[in-house]
């Protein structure tokens, strides 16, 4: 009895628990069902965008600084010898720079050309330019008219030559007459076809003809020729031979029995083909001239301007690369000190693996930091560095610069790093070897540019960048072009949005 009651109590407990669970789940489902998507947004702003490479290292006593070119080449100048004292910024050695100088001239010319094209596009067509294209259209129209006229005449001439072959009258089958018909003159018509001549009365004789032209009861002659129609042909019945009424002869135009028939027929077909080709070419030239005139009269389209601006930016980048390549072929003393090694002579080809010069720094301490491969391309020797030391806190800043970038890599926990040496610009007695140093190198800075959070930028399957805009309660997708990736998760907005636009950085979907 008690066992049965205990079982009923346990069963009732689980039933109540299930009912409560279903009720809670239903409430949760209903709330989520009606929930709306929640968005995190940021505004497009205009500000200064800074790109910084940061690394942490340890202060070391100044050692020898290995100096090398960023690229290999033929050494044409070494201005120092072992033991020479050098100052900061002094030119020490150079590679052959003729190719680099030529590349700079080419890049400058390309930049001027791209800028001129952009300026011309933005300014629109000049009156003089429009006049030139209008004259081109007029010339093309005249050429088309002349081509049609000359080619029409050429076809007519070829046809006249073909149709004007000497004609002959061929007796038709069944004729009883032994007399013949002589055809003289030149056919002046423009139609192909034939004449059929029929004897109606043998006395005169009287004949009729039909085909290319038609006439009846024409009086012929067996002594002189008479006109066959009005297209230049004459016929004469022979003075001998019999004539029977009803007999007929056929004159085919052009004469297929002429030895020149095939030659002149081919010439006529060639003239027709040439006419078609020449007229079509003139029509295409006219259409192209009109299109160019319309294009130069039309205002510049936004995407044409964007393309021209991109061409200018590309040319600017090419010039910077050429200038960088030129500067990479010169070794400048990063610090004051003493030359301890000269490893190459003028005329030799340098190597990335071996420094050209070795310099003992004059007393300043240095910092060795490891920079990941994702950032190393942003750094180059001579760049300024802002340094803080843990021993003094973040309030005290020291200046320095990059003196050397090791071309050899090191793998640390499956990540590729490169060792970078940073020298202090001044000798400060407070700085001791072994101190932890934090190095910040500003690698790029853009002023007064539009920026958005990098997390707002998405990419489609074609790797084209786009963002989602929040316009009221509507979400709109818009293509953008991004540029420099800066600090604090910001990225330069080259085109696509305007200052103040609201971009979505995170979306939590409702149910």
CSV table of C-alpha atoms in Angstrom, one decimal:
chain,number,residue,atom,x,y,z
A,1,UNK,CA,0.0,0.0,0.0
A,2,UNK,CA,2.7,2.5,1.0
A,3,UNK,CA,4.8,1.4,-1.9
A,4,UNK,CA,1.9,2.1,-4.3
A,5,UNK,CA,1.4,5.6,-2.8
A,6,UNK,CA,5.2,6.4,-3.0
A,7,UNK,CA,5.1,5.4,-6.7
A,8,UNK,CA,2.1,7.7,-7.4
A,9,UNK,CA,3.9,10.6,-5.7
A,10,UNK,CA,7.0,10.1,-7.8
A,11,UNK,CA,5.0,9.9,-10.9
A,12,UNK,CA,3.0,13.1,-10.0
A,13,UNK,CA,6.3,14.9,-9.3
A,14,UNK,CA,7.7,14.1,-12.8
A,15,UNK,CA,4.4,15.1,-14.5
A,16,UNK,CA,4.5,18.5,-12.8
A,17,UNK,CA,8.2,19.0,-13.7
A,18,UNK,CA,7.5,18.2,-17.4
A,19,UNK,CA,4.5,20.7,-17.4
A,20,UNK,CA,6.7,23.4,-15.9
A,21,UNK,CA,9.5,22.7,-18.4
A,22,UNK,CA,7.0,22.9,-21.3
A,23,UNK,CA,5.6,26.2,-20.0
A,24,UNK,CA,9.0,27.8,-19.6
A,25,UNK,CA,10.1,26.6,-23.1
A,26,UNK,CA,6.9,27.9,-24.6
A,27,UNK,CA,7.5,31.3,-23.0
A,28,UNK,CA,11.1,31.4,-24.2
A,29,UNK,CA,10.1,30.3,-27.7
A,30,UNK,CA,7.4,32.9,-28.0
A,31,UNK,CA,9.7,35.7,-26.8
A,32,UNK,CA,12.4,34.7,-29.3
A,33,UNK,CA,9.8,34.3,-32.1
A,34,UNK,CA,8.8,37.9,-31.8
A,35,UNK,CA,12.4,39.2,-31.2
A,36,UNK,CA,13.8,41.6,-33.8
A,37,UNK,CA,17.4,41.5,-35.0
A,38,UNK,CA,19.7,43.6,-32.8
A,39,UNK,CA,22.5,45.6,-34.6
A,40,UNK,CA,25.7,47.2,-33.4
A,41,UNK,CA,26.6,50.1,-35.7
A,42,UNK,CA,29.3,52.7,-36.2
A,43,UNK,CA,29.3,55.9,-38.2
A,44,UNK,CA,31.6,56.6,-41.1
A,45,UNK,CA,34.0,59.3,-39.8
A,46,UNK,CA,36.7,61.5,-41.2
A,47,UNK,CA,40.0,61.5,-39.2
A,48,UNK,CA,43.7,60.8,-39.3
A,49,UNK,CA,44.4,57.1,-39.8
A,50,UNK,CA,47.7,55.8,-38.4
A,51,UNK,CA,49.3,52.4,-39.0
A,52,UNK,CA,51.7,51.3,-36.4
A,53,UNK,CA,53.9,48.2,-36.0
A,54,UNK,CA,54.5,47.4,-32.3
A,55,UNK,CA,57.0,45.0,-30.8
A,56,UNK,CA,58.6,44.3,-27.4
A,57,UNK,CA,62.3,43.5,-26.9
A,58,UNK,CA,65.2,43.9,-24.6
A,59,UNK,CA,67.8,46.7,-24.4
A,60,UNK,CA,71.3,45.6,-25.2
A,61,UNK,CA,74.6,47.4,-25.2
A,62,UNK,CA,75.5,49.0,-28.5
A,63,UNK,CA,77.2,46.5,-30.8
A,64,UNK,CA,78.4,46.4,-34.4
A,65,UNK,CA,75.7,47.3,-36.9
A,66,UNK,CA,75.7,45.4,-40.1
A,67,UNK,CA,74.9,47.6,-43.1
A,68,UNK,CA,73.6,46.3,-46.4
A,69,UNK,CA,71.5,47.2,-49.3
A,70,UNK,CA,67.8,46.2,-49.5
A,71,UNK,CA,68.6,44.6,-52.9
A,72,UNK,CA,71.6,43.1,-54.7
A,73,UNK,CA,73.6,44.8,-57.5
A,74,UNK,CA,76.9,46.0,-58.7
A,75,UNK,CA,78.8,48.2,-56.2
A,76,UNK,CA,79.9,51.4,-57.8
A,77,UNK,CA,80.9,53.5,-54.8
A,78,UNK,CA,82.4,52.9,-51.3
A,79,UNK,CA,83.1,56.2,-49.5
A,80,UNK,CA,84.7,54.9,-46.3
A,81,UNK,CA,87.5,52.7,-45.1
A,82,UNK,CA,88.0,50.6,-42.0
A,83,UNK,CA,88.6,53.0,-39.0
A,84,UNK,CA,86.7,56.0,-40.5
A,85,UNK,CA,84.5,57.9,-38.2
A,86,UNK,CA,81.0,58.5,-39.6
A,87,UNK,CA,78.1,60.7,-38.6
A,88,UNK,CA,74.3,60.0,-38.7
A,89,UNK,CA,72.9,60.4,-42.3
A,90,UNK,CA,76.3,60.2,-44.0
A,91,UNK,CA,76.3,58.4,-47.4
A,92,UNK,CA,78.6,55.4,-47.2
A,93,UNK,CA,78.1,53.3,-50.3
A,94,UNK,CA,76.0,53.0,-53.5
A,95,UNK,CA,74.9,50.5,-56.1
A,96,UNK,CA,74.5,51.1,-59.8
A,97,UNK,CA,71.3,53.3,-59.9
A,98,UNK,CA,71.0,53.8,-63.7
A,99,UNK,CA,68.0,51.4,-64.0
A,100,UNK,CA,66.3,52.9,-60.9
A,101,UNK,CA,66.8,56.5,-62.2
A,102,UNK,CA,65.3,55.5,-65.6
A,103,UNK,CA,62.4,53.8,-63.8
A,104,UNK,CA,61.7,57.0,-61.8
A,105,UNK,CA,61.6,59.0,-65.0
A,106,UNK,CA,59.2,56.5,-66.5
A,107,UNK,CA,57.0,56.5,-63.4
A,108,UNK,CA,56.9,60.3,-63.2
A,109,UNK,CA,55.9,60.4,-66.9
A,110,UNK,CA,53.2,57.8,-66.3
A,111,UNK,CA,51.9,59.7,-63.3
A,112,UNK,CA,51.7,63.0,-65.3
A,113,UNK,CA,49.9,61.2,-68.1
A,114,UNK,CA,47.4,59.6,-65.7
A,115,UNK,CA,46.8,62.9,-63.9
A,116,UNK,CA,46.3,64.7,-67.2
A,117,UNK,CA,43.8,62.1,-68.2
A,118,UNK,CA,41.9,62.5,-64.9
A,119,UNK,CA,42.0,66.3,-65.2
A,120,UNK,CA,40.7,66.1,-68.8
A,121,UNK,CA,37.9,63.8,-67.8
A,122,UNK,CA,36.8,66.0,-64.9
A,123,UNK,CA,37.1,69.2,-66.9
A,124,UNK,CA,35.0,67.8,-69.8
A,125,UNK,CA,35.6,68.3,-73.5
A,126,UNK,CA,37.0,71.6,-74.9
A,127,UNK,CA,35.2,73.4,-77.7
A,128,UNK,CA,38.2,72.7,-79.9
A,129,UNK,CA,38.1,69.0,-79.2
A,130,UNK,CA,34.4,68.8,-80.0
A,131,UNK,CA,35.0,70.7,-83.2
A,132,UNK,CA,37.7,68.1,-84.2
A,133,UNK,CA,35.3,65.2,-83.6
A,134,UNK,CA,32.5,67.0,-85.4
A,135,UNK,CA,34.8,67.5,-88.4
A,136,UNK,CA,35.6,63.8,-88.2
A,137,UNK,CA,31.9,62.9,-88.5
A,138,UNK,CA,31.5,65.3,-91.4
A,139,UNK,CA,34.5,63.7,-93.2
A,140,UNK,CA,33.1,60.2,-92.5
A,141,UNK,CA,29.7,61.2,-93.9
A,142,UNK,CA,31.4,62.6,-97.1
A,143,UNK,CA,33.5,59.5,-97.4
A,144,UNK,CA,30.5,57.3,-97.2
A,145,UNK,CA,28.6,59.3,-99.8
A,146,UNK,CA,31.6,59.3,-102.1
A,147,UNK,CA,32.2,55.6,-101.6
A,148,UNK,CA,28.5,54.8,-102.4
A,149,UNK,CA,28.7,56.9,-105.5
A,150,UNK,CA,32.1,55.5,-106.8
A,151,UNK,CA,31.2,51.9,-106.0
A,152,UNK,CA,27.8,52.2,-107.6
A,153,UNK,CA,29.5,53.5,-110.7
A,154,UNK,CA,32.1,50.8,-110.6
A,155,UNK,CA,29.4,48.1,-110.4
A,156,UNK,CA,27.5,49.7,-113.2
A,157,UNK,CA,30.6,49.8,-115.4
A,158,UNK,CA,31.4,46.1,-114.7
A,159,UNK,CA,27.8,45.2,-115.5
A,160,UNK,CA,27.8,47.2,-118.7
A,161,UNK,CA,31.0,45.5,-119.9
A,162,UNK,CA,29.5,42.1,-119.1
A,163,UNK,CA,26.1,42.8,-120.7
A,164,UNK,CA,27.7,44.5,-123.7
A,165,UNK,CA,29.5,41.4,-124.9
A,166,UNK,CA,29.0,40.9,-128.7
A,167,UNK,CA,25.6,39.2,-129.1
A,168,UNK,CA,24.6,36.4,-131.5
A,169,UNK,CA,21.2,35.2,-132.7
A,170,UNK,CA,20.8,31.4,-132.2
A,171,UNK,CA,18.2,29.6,-134.3
A,172,UNK,CA,15.7,27.8,-132.2
A,173,UNK,CA,15.0,24.1,-132.6
A,174,UNK,CA,12.4,23.3,-135.3
A,175,UNK,CA,13.3,26.2,-137.6
A,176,UNK,CA,13.0,25.5,-141.3
A,177,UNK,CA,14.6,28.7,-142.4
A,178,UNK,CA,18.2,28.6,-143.7
A,179,UNK,CA,18.6,32.3,-143.5
A,180,UNK,CA,20.6,33.7,-140.5
A,181,UNK,CA,20.3,36.9,-138.4
A,182,UNK,CA,23.4,39.1,-137.8
A,183,UNK,CA,23.4,41.1,-134.5
A,184,UNK,CA,25.4,44.4,-134.4
A,185,UNK,CA,25.7,47.2,-131.9
A,186,UNK,CA,26.3,47.1,-128.1
A,187,UNK,CA,23.6,46.4,-125.6
A,188,UNK,CA,23.0,49.5,-123.4
A,189,UNK,CA,20.5,48.1,-121.0
A,190,UNK,CA,21.1,47.1,-117.3
A,191,UNK,CA,19.0,43.9,-117.3
A,192,UNK,CA,20.0,40.3,-118.1
A,193,UNK,CA,17.7,38.3,-120.2
A,194,UNK,CA,17.0,37.4,-123.8
A,195,UNK,CA,15.2,38.5,-127.0
A,196,UNK,CA,13.1,36.1,-129.0
A,197,UNK,CA,12.7,37.2,-132.7
A,198,UNK,CA,9.9,35.5,-134.7
A,199,UNK,CA,9.2,35.9,-138.4
A,200,UNK,CA,5.6,36.9,-139.0
A,201,UNK,CA,5.6,37.4,-142.8
A,202,UNK,CA,8.4,36.5,-145.1
A,203,UNK,CA,7.6,39.1,-147.7
A,204,UNK,CA,9.1,42.2,-146.2
A,205,UNK,CA,10.2,40.4,-144.0
A,206,UNK,CA,7.9,41.3,-141.0
A,207,UNK,CA,8.9,40.1,-137.6
A,208,UNK,CA,8.1,40.6,-133.9
A,209,UNK,CA,10.2,40.3,-130.8
A,210,UNK,CA,9.7,39.9,-127.1
A,211,UNK,CA,11.7,39.3,-123.9
A,212,UNK,CA,13.8,42.2,-122.7
A,213,UNK,CA,11.7,44.4,-125.0
A,214,UNK,CA,8.5,43.8,-126.9
A,215,UNK,CA,7.3,44.9,-130.4
A,216,UNK,CA,5.2,43.4,-133.2
A,217,UNK,CA,5.0,43.7,-137.0
A,218,UNK,CA,8.4,45.3,-137.3
A,219,UNK,CA,9.5,45.5,-140.9
A,220,UNK,CA,13.0,44.0,-141.4
A,221,UNK,CA,15.4,44.1,-144.2
A,222,UNK,CA,17.6,41.6,-146.0
A,223,UNK,CA,19.8,44.4,-147.2
A,224,UNK,CA,20.4,46.7,-144.2
A,225,UNK,CA,20.2,46.3,-140.4
A,226,UNK,CA,17.2,47.6,-138.4
A,227,UNK,CA,17.0,48.5,-134.7
A,228,UNK,CA,16.0,45.8,-132.2
A,229,UNK,CA,14.3,47.8,-129.6
A,230,UNK,CA,15.8,50.9,-128.0
A,231,UNK,CA,18.8,49.4,-126.2
A,232,UNK,CA,21.5,49.6,-128.8
A,233,UNK,CA,21.2,46.3,-130.8
A,234,UNK,CA,20.5,46.0,-134.5
A,235,UNK,CA,19.6,42.9,-136.6
A,236,UNK,CA,19.8,42.1,-140.2
A,237,UNK,CA,18.4,39.0,-142.0
A,238,UNK,CA,20.9,37.4,-144.4
A,239,UNK,CA,20.4,38.2,-148.1
A,240,UNK,CA,20.5,34.5,-148.9
A,241,UNK,CA,18.7,31.6,-147.5
A,242,UNK,CA,15.0,30.8,-147.0
A,243,UNK,CA,12.7,32.3,-144.5
A,244,UNK,CA,9.6,30.6,-143.1
A,245,UNK,CA,6.9,32.3,-141.1
A,246,UNK,CA,6.8,31.2,-137.4
A,247,UNK,CA,10.6,30.5,-137.2
A,248,UNK,CA,12.4,32.2,-134.4
A,249,UNK,CA,15.8,33.1,-133.1
A,250,UNK,CA,17.0,33.8,-129.5
A,251,UNK,CA,19.6,36.5,-128.4
A,252,UNK,CA,20.8,35.9,-124.8
A,253,UNK,CA,22.2,38.9,-122.9
A,254,UNK,CA,24.9,38.6,-121.9
A,255,UNK,CA,26.2,36.2,-124.5
A,256,UNK,CA,27.1,33.0,-122.8
A,257,UNK,CA,29.0,31.8,-125.8
A,258,UNK,CA,31.5,34.7,-125.7
A,259,UNK,CA,35.0,33.7,-124.8
A,260,UNK,CA,35.1,36.7,-122.3
A,261,UNK,CA,31.8,35.7,-120.6
A,262,UNK,CA,33.4,34.1,-117.5
A,263,UNK,CA,36.0,36.8,-117.1
A,264,UNK,CA,33.5,39.7,-117.2
A,265,UNK,CA,31.0,37.8,-115.0
A,266,UNK,CA,33.7,37.3,-112.4
A,267,UNK,CA,34.6,41.0,-112.7
A,268,UNK,CA,31.0,42.0,-112.1
A,269,UNK,CA,30.7,39.7,-109.0
A,270,UNK,CA,34.0,41.1,-107.7
A,271,UNK,CA,32.7,44.7,-108.1
A,272,UNK,CA,29.5,43.8,-106.2
A,273,UNK,CA,31.6,42.3,-103.3
A,274,UNK,CA,34.0,45.3,-103.3
A,275,UNK,CA,31.0,47.6,-103.2
A,276,UNK,CA,29.6,45.8,-100.1
A,277,UNK,CA,32.9,45.8,-98.3
A,278,UNK,CA,33.8,49.4,-99.0
A,279,UNK,CA,30.3,50.8,-98.1
A,280,UNK,CA,30.2,48.7,-94.9
A,281,UNK,CA,33.7,49.9,-93.9
A,282,UNK,CA,32.7,53.6,-94.5
A,283,UNK,CA,29.5,53.0,-92.5
A,284,UNK,CA,31.5,51.6,-89.6
A,285,UNK,CA,33.9,54.5,-89.8
A,286,UNK,CA,30.9,56.9,-89.6
A,287,UNK,CA,29.3,55.1,-86.7
A,288,UNK,CA,32.6,55.1,-84.8
A,289,UNK,CA,33.1,58.8,-85.5
A,290,UNK,CA,29.6,59.5,-84.2
A,291,UNK,CA,30.2,57.4,-81.1
A,292,UNK,CA,33.4,59.3,-80.3
A,293,UNK,CA,31.6,62.6,-80.8
A,294,UNK,CA,28.8,61.5,-78.4
A,295,UNK,CA,31.3,60.3,-75.9
A,296,UNK,CA,33.3,63.5,-75.8
A,297,UNK,CA,30.1,65.5,-75.6
A,298,UNK,CA,28.7,63.4,-72.7
A,299,UNK,CA,29.7,64.3,-69.1
A,300,UNK,CA,32.1,62.1,-67.4
A,301,UNK,CA,30.5,59.0,-65.8
A,302,UNK,CA,31.3,58.4,-62.1
A,303,UNK,CA,32.9,55.0,-62.8
A,304,UNK,CA,35.1,56.5,-65.5
A,305,UNK,CA,36.3,59.1,-63.0
A,306,UNK,CA,36.9,56.3,-60.4
A,307,UNK,CA,38.9,54.4,-62.9
A,308,UNK,CA,41.0,57.4,-63.8
A,309,UNK,CA,41.5,58.2,-60.1
A,310,UNK,CA,42.6,54.6,-59.6
A,311,UNK,CA,45.0,54.9,-62.5
A,312,UNK,CA,46.5,58.0,-60.8
A,313,UNK,CA,46.9,56.2,-57.5
A,314,UNK,CA,48.5,53.2,-59.3
A,315,UNK,CA,50.9,55.6,-61.0
A,316,UNK,CA,51.7,57.2,-57.7
A,317,UNK,CA,52.4,53.8,-56.1
A,318,UNK,CA,54.7,52.9,-59.0
A,319,UNK,CA,56.6,56.2,-58.5
A,320,UNK,CA,57.0,55.5,-54.8
A,321,UNK,CA,58.2,52.0,-55.6
A,322,UNK,CA,60.7,53.3,-58.1
A,323,UNK,CA,61.9,56.0,-55.6
A,324,UNK,CA,62.1,53.3,-52.8
A,325,UNK,CA,64.2,51.1,-55.1
A,326,UNK,CA,66.5,54.0,-55.8
A,327,UNK,CA,66.9,54.7,-52.0
A,328,UNK,CA,67.4,51.0,-51.3
A,329,UNK,CA,70.6,51.2,-53.5
A,330,UNK,CA,72.3,53.6,-51.1
A,331,UNK,CA,73.7,52.9,-47.6
A,332,UNK,CA,73.2,55.8,-45.2
A,333,UNK,CA,74.8,55.7,-41.7
A,334,UNK,CA,72.0,55.1,-39.3
A,335,UNK,CA,74.1,56.2,-36.3
A,336,UNK,CA,77.4,57.8,-35.6
A,337,UNK,CA,80.2,55.4,-35.1
A,338,UNK,CA,83.3,53.8,-36.5
A,339,UNK,CA,83.6,51.6,-39.6
A,340,UNK,CA,85.0,48.2,-38.6
A,341,UNK,CA,84.6,46.2,-41.8
A,342,UNK,CA,84.4,46.8,-45.5
A,343,UNK,CA,83.4,43.4,-47.1
A,344,UNK,CA,83.0,44.5,-50.8
A,345,UNK,CA,85.1,46.4,-53.3
A,346,UNK,CA,83.8,48.6,-56.1
A,347,UNK,CA,82.7,46.5,-59.1
A,348,UNK,CA,81.7,43.5,-57.1
A,349,UNK,CA,78.2,42.2,-56.9
A,350,UNK,CA,76.8,42.4,-53.4
A,351,UNK,CA,74.9,39.7,-51.5
A,352,UNK,CA,72.0,39.9,-49.1
A,353,UNK,CA,73.6,37.3,-46.9
A,354,UNK,CA,76.8,39.4,-46.2
A,355,UNK,CA,76.8,43.0,-45.1
A,356,UNK,CA,78.7,45.4,-47.2
A,357,UNK,CA,79.9,47.5,-44.2
A,358,UNK,CA,80.0,46.9,-40.4
A,359,UNK,CA,79.7,50.0,-38.1
A,360,UNK,CA,80.4,50.1,-34.4
A,361,UNK,CA,77.8,52.5,-32.9
A,362,UNK,CA,79.1,55.3,-30.8
A,363,UNK,CA,77.8,54.4,-27.4
A,364,UNK,CA,74.1,54.3,-27.9
A,365,UNK,CA,72.1,51.3,-26.7
A,366,UNK,CA,70.0,49.2,-29.0
A,367,UNK,CA,66.9,47.0,-28.9
A,368,UNK,CA,66.4,43.7,-30.6
A,369,UNK,CA,62.7,42.9,-31.4
A,370,UNK,CA,61.0,40.1,-33.2
A,371,UNK,CA,58.5,41.2,-35.9
A,372,UNK,CA,56.1,38.7,-37.5
A,373,UNK,CA,56.2,38.3,-41.2
A,374,UNK,CA,52.7,39.9,-41.5
A,375,UNK,CA,54.3,43.2,-40.5
A,376,UNK,CA,57.9,43.0,-41.7
A,377,UNK,CA,57.1,44.4,-45.2
A,378,UNK,CA,55.9,47.6,-43.6
A,379,UNK,CA,59.3,48.3,-42.0
A,380,UNK,CA,62.5,49.6,-43.5
A,381,UNK,CA,65.8,50.9,-42.2
A,382,UNK,CA,65.8,54.6,-41.1
A,383,UNK,CA,62.1,54.6,-39.9
A,384,UNK,CA,61.6,56.5,-36.6
A,385,UNK,CA,60.6,54.6,-33.5
A,386,UNK,CA,58.8,55.7,-30.3
A,387,UNK,CA,60.2,53.8,-27.3
A,388,UNK,CA,58.9,53.3,-23.8
A,389,UNK,CA,60.6,51.3,-21.1
A,390,UNK,CA,58.8,49.3,-18.4
A,391,UNK,CA,61.3,50.6,-15.9
A,392,UNK,CA,60.1,54.2,-16.3
A,393,UNK,CA,56.4,53.6,-17.3
A,394,UNK,CA,54.5,54.8,-20.3
A,395,UNK,CA,54.9,58.5,-19.6
A,396,UNK,CA,58.6,58.6,-20.5
A,397,UNK,CA,59.2,58.3,-24.3
A,398,UNK,CA,62.5,57.9,-26.0
A,399,UNK,CA,63.3,58.3,-29.7
A,400,UNK,CA,65.0,55.8,-31.9
A,401,UNK,CA,65.1,54.4,-35.4
A,402,UNK,CA,65.4,51.1,-37.2
A,403,UNK,CA,69.1,50.4,-38.0
A,404,UNK,CA,68.9,46.9,-39.4
A,405,UNK,CA,66.4,44.3,-40.5
A,406,UNK,CA,67.7,40.8,-40.5
A,407,UNK,CA,66.9,39.1,-43.9
A,408,UNK,CA,67.0,35.7,-42.3
A,409,UNK,CA,63.8,34.5,-40.6
A,410,UNK,CA,63.2,32.6,-37.3
A,411,UNK,CA,60.3,30.3,-36.6
A,412,UNK,CA,58.8,30.7,-33.1
A,413,UNK,CA,55.8,28.5,-32.2
A,414,UNK,CA,55.0,28.0,-35.9
A,415,UNK,CA,55.1,31.7,-36.7
A,416,UNK,CA,57.8,33.3,-38.9
A,417,UNK,CA,59.6,36.3,-37.3
A,418,UNK,CA,62.4,38.6,-38.4
A,419,UNK,CA,64.8,40.3,-36.0
A,420,UNK,CA,64.8,44.1,-36.2
A,421,UNK,CA,67.4,46.2,-34.5
A,422,UNK,CA,66.3,49.6,-33.1
A,423,UNK,CA,68.9,52.2,-32.0
A,424,UNK,CA,68.3,54.9,-29.4
A,425,UNK,CA,68.9,58.3,-31.0
A,426,UNK,CA,70.5,59.7,-27.8
A,427,UNK,CA,72.7,58.2,-25.1
A,428,UNK,CA,70.8,58.3,-21.9
A,429,UNK,CA,72.6,57.1,-18.8
A,430,UNK,CA,69.3,55.9,-17.2
A,431,UNK,CA,68.9,53.3,-19.9
A,432,UNK,CA,70.4,50.0,-18.9
A,433,UNK,CA,71.0,46.7,-20.7
A,434,UNK,CA,68.3,44.1,-19.9
A,435,UNK,CA,65.4,46.6,-19.6
A,436,UNK,CA,62.2,45.7,-21.3
A,437,UNK,CA,61.5,48.1,-24.2
A,438,UNK,CA,58.2,48.6,-26.1
A,439,UNK,CA,58.8,49.9,-29.6
A,440,UNK,CA,56.1,51.6,-31.8
A,441,UNK,CA,57.0,52.4,-35.4
A,442,UNK,CA,54.5,54.5,-37.4
A,443,UNK,CA,54.6,53.0,-40.9
A,444,UNK,CA,51.9,55.0,-42.5
A,445,UNK,CA,49.7,58.0,-41.8
A,446,UNK,CA,46.8,59.4,-43.7
A,447,UNK,CA,45.2,62.7,-42.7
A,448,UNK,CA,41.6,63.7,-43.2
A,449,UNK,CA,40.4,60.4,-44.7
A,450,UNK,CA,37.1,58.5,-44.2
A,451,UNK,CA,37.4,55.4,-41.9
A,452,UNK,CA,35.2,52.6,-40.8
A,453,UNK,CA,35.7,49.7,-38.4
A,454,UNK,CA,37.4,46.8,-40.2
A,455,UNK,CA,34.9,44.4,-38.7
A,456,UNK,CA,32.2,46.1,-40.8
A,457,UNK,CA,33.8,45.1,-44.0
A,458,UNK,CA,32.7,41.8,-45.6
A,459,UNK,CA,33.8,40.1,-48.8
A,460,UNK,CA,31.7,38.2,-51.4
A,461,UNK,CA,32.9,35.1,-53.3
A,462,UNK,CA,34.7,37.3,-55.8
A,463,UNK,CA,36.7,38.9,-52.9
A,464,UNK,CA,34.9,42.2,-53.5
A,465,UNK,CA,34.4,44.3,-50.4
A,466,UNK,CA,31.0,45.4,-49.2
A,467,UNK,CA,29.3,46.7,-46.1
A,468,UNK,CA,25.8,46.6,-44.7
A,469,UNK,CA,24.2,50.0,-44.1
A,470,UNK,CA,21.4,50.6,-41.6
A,471,UNK,CA,18.9,53.1,-43.2
A,472,UNK,CA,16.1,53.5,-40.8
A,473,UNK,CA,15.0,49.9,-40.2
A,474,UNK,CA,16.2,48.7,-43.6
A,475,UNK,CA,19.5,47.0,-44.1
A,476,UNK,CA,21.1,47.9,-47.5
A,477,UNK,CA,24.2,46.3,-49.0
A,478,UNK,CA,26.7,48.6,-50.7
A,479,UNK,CA,30.1,47.9,-52.4
A,480,UNK,CA,33.1,49.7,-51.1
A,481,UNK,CA,36.8,50.1,-51.8
A,482,UNK,CA,39.1,50.0,-48.8
A,483,UNK,CA,42.7,51.0,-48.4
A,484,UNK,CA,45.1,51.3,-45.5
A,485,UNK,CA,44.5,49.2,-42.5
A,486,UNK,CA,45.3,51.3,-39.5
A,487,UNK,CA,45.4,50.9,-35.7
A,488,UNK,CA,42.4,50.4,-33.4
A,489,UNK,CA,40.7,48.1,-35.9
A,490,UNK,CA,40.0,50.9,-38.4
A,491,UNK,CA,40.5,50.8,-42.2
A,492,UNK,CA,40.6,53.6,-44.8
A,493,UNK,CA,37.4,54.0,-46.9
A,494,UNK,CA,38.5,54.9,-50.5
A,495,UNK,CA,35.1,55.0,-52.1
A,496,UNK,CA,31.5,53.8,-51.7
A,497,UNK,CA,30.3,55.7,-48.6
A,498,UNK,CA,30.0,59.2,-47.3
A,499,UNK,CA,30.8,60.8,-44.0
A,500,UNK,CA,28.0,60.0,-41.5
A,501,UNK,CA,26.7,56.8,-43.1
A,502,UNK,CA,25.8,54.2,-40.5
A,503,UNK,CA,27.5,50.8,-41.0
A,504,UNK,CA,26.6,47.5,-39.3
A,505,UNK,CA,29.4,46.0,-37.3
A,506,UNK,CA,27.5,43.1,-35.7
A,507,UNK,CA,24.1,41.6,-36.0
A,508,UNK,CA,22.3,39.3,-33.5
A,509,UNK,CA,19.4,37.7,-35.4
A,510,UNK,CA,15.9,37.4,-33.9
A,511,UNK,CA,13.7,34.3,-34.3
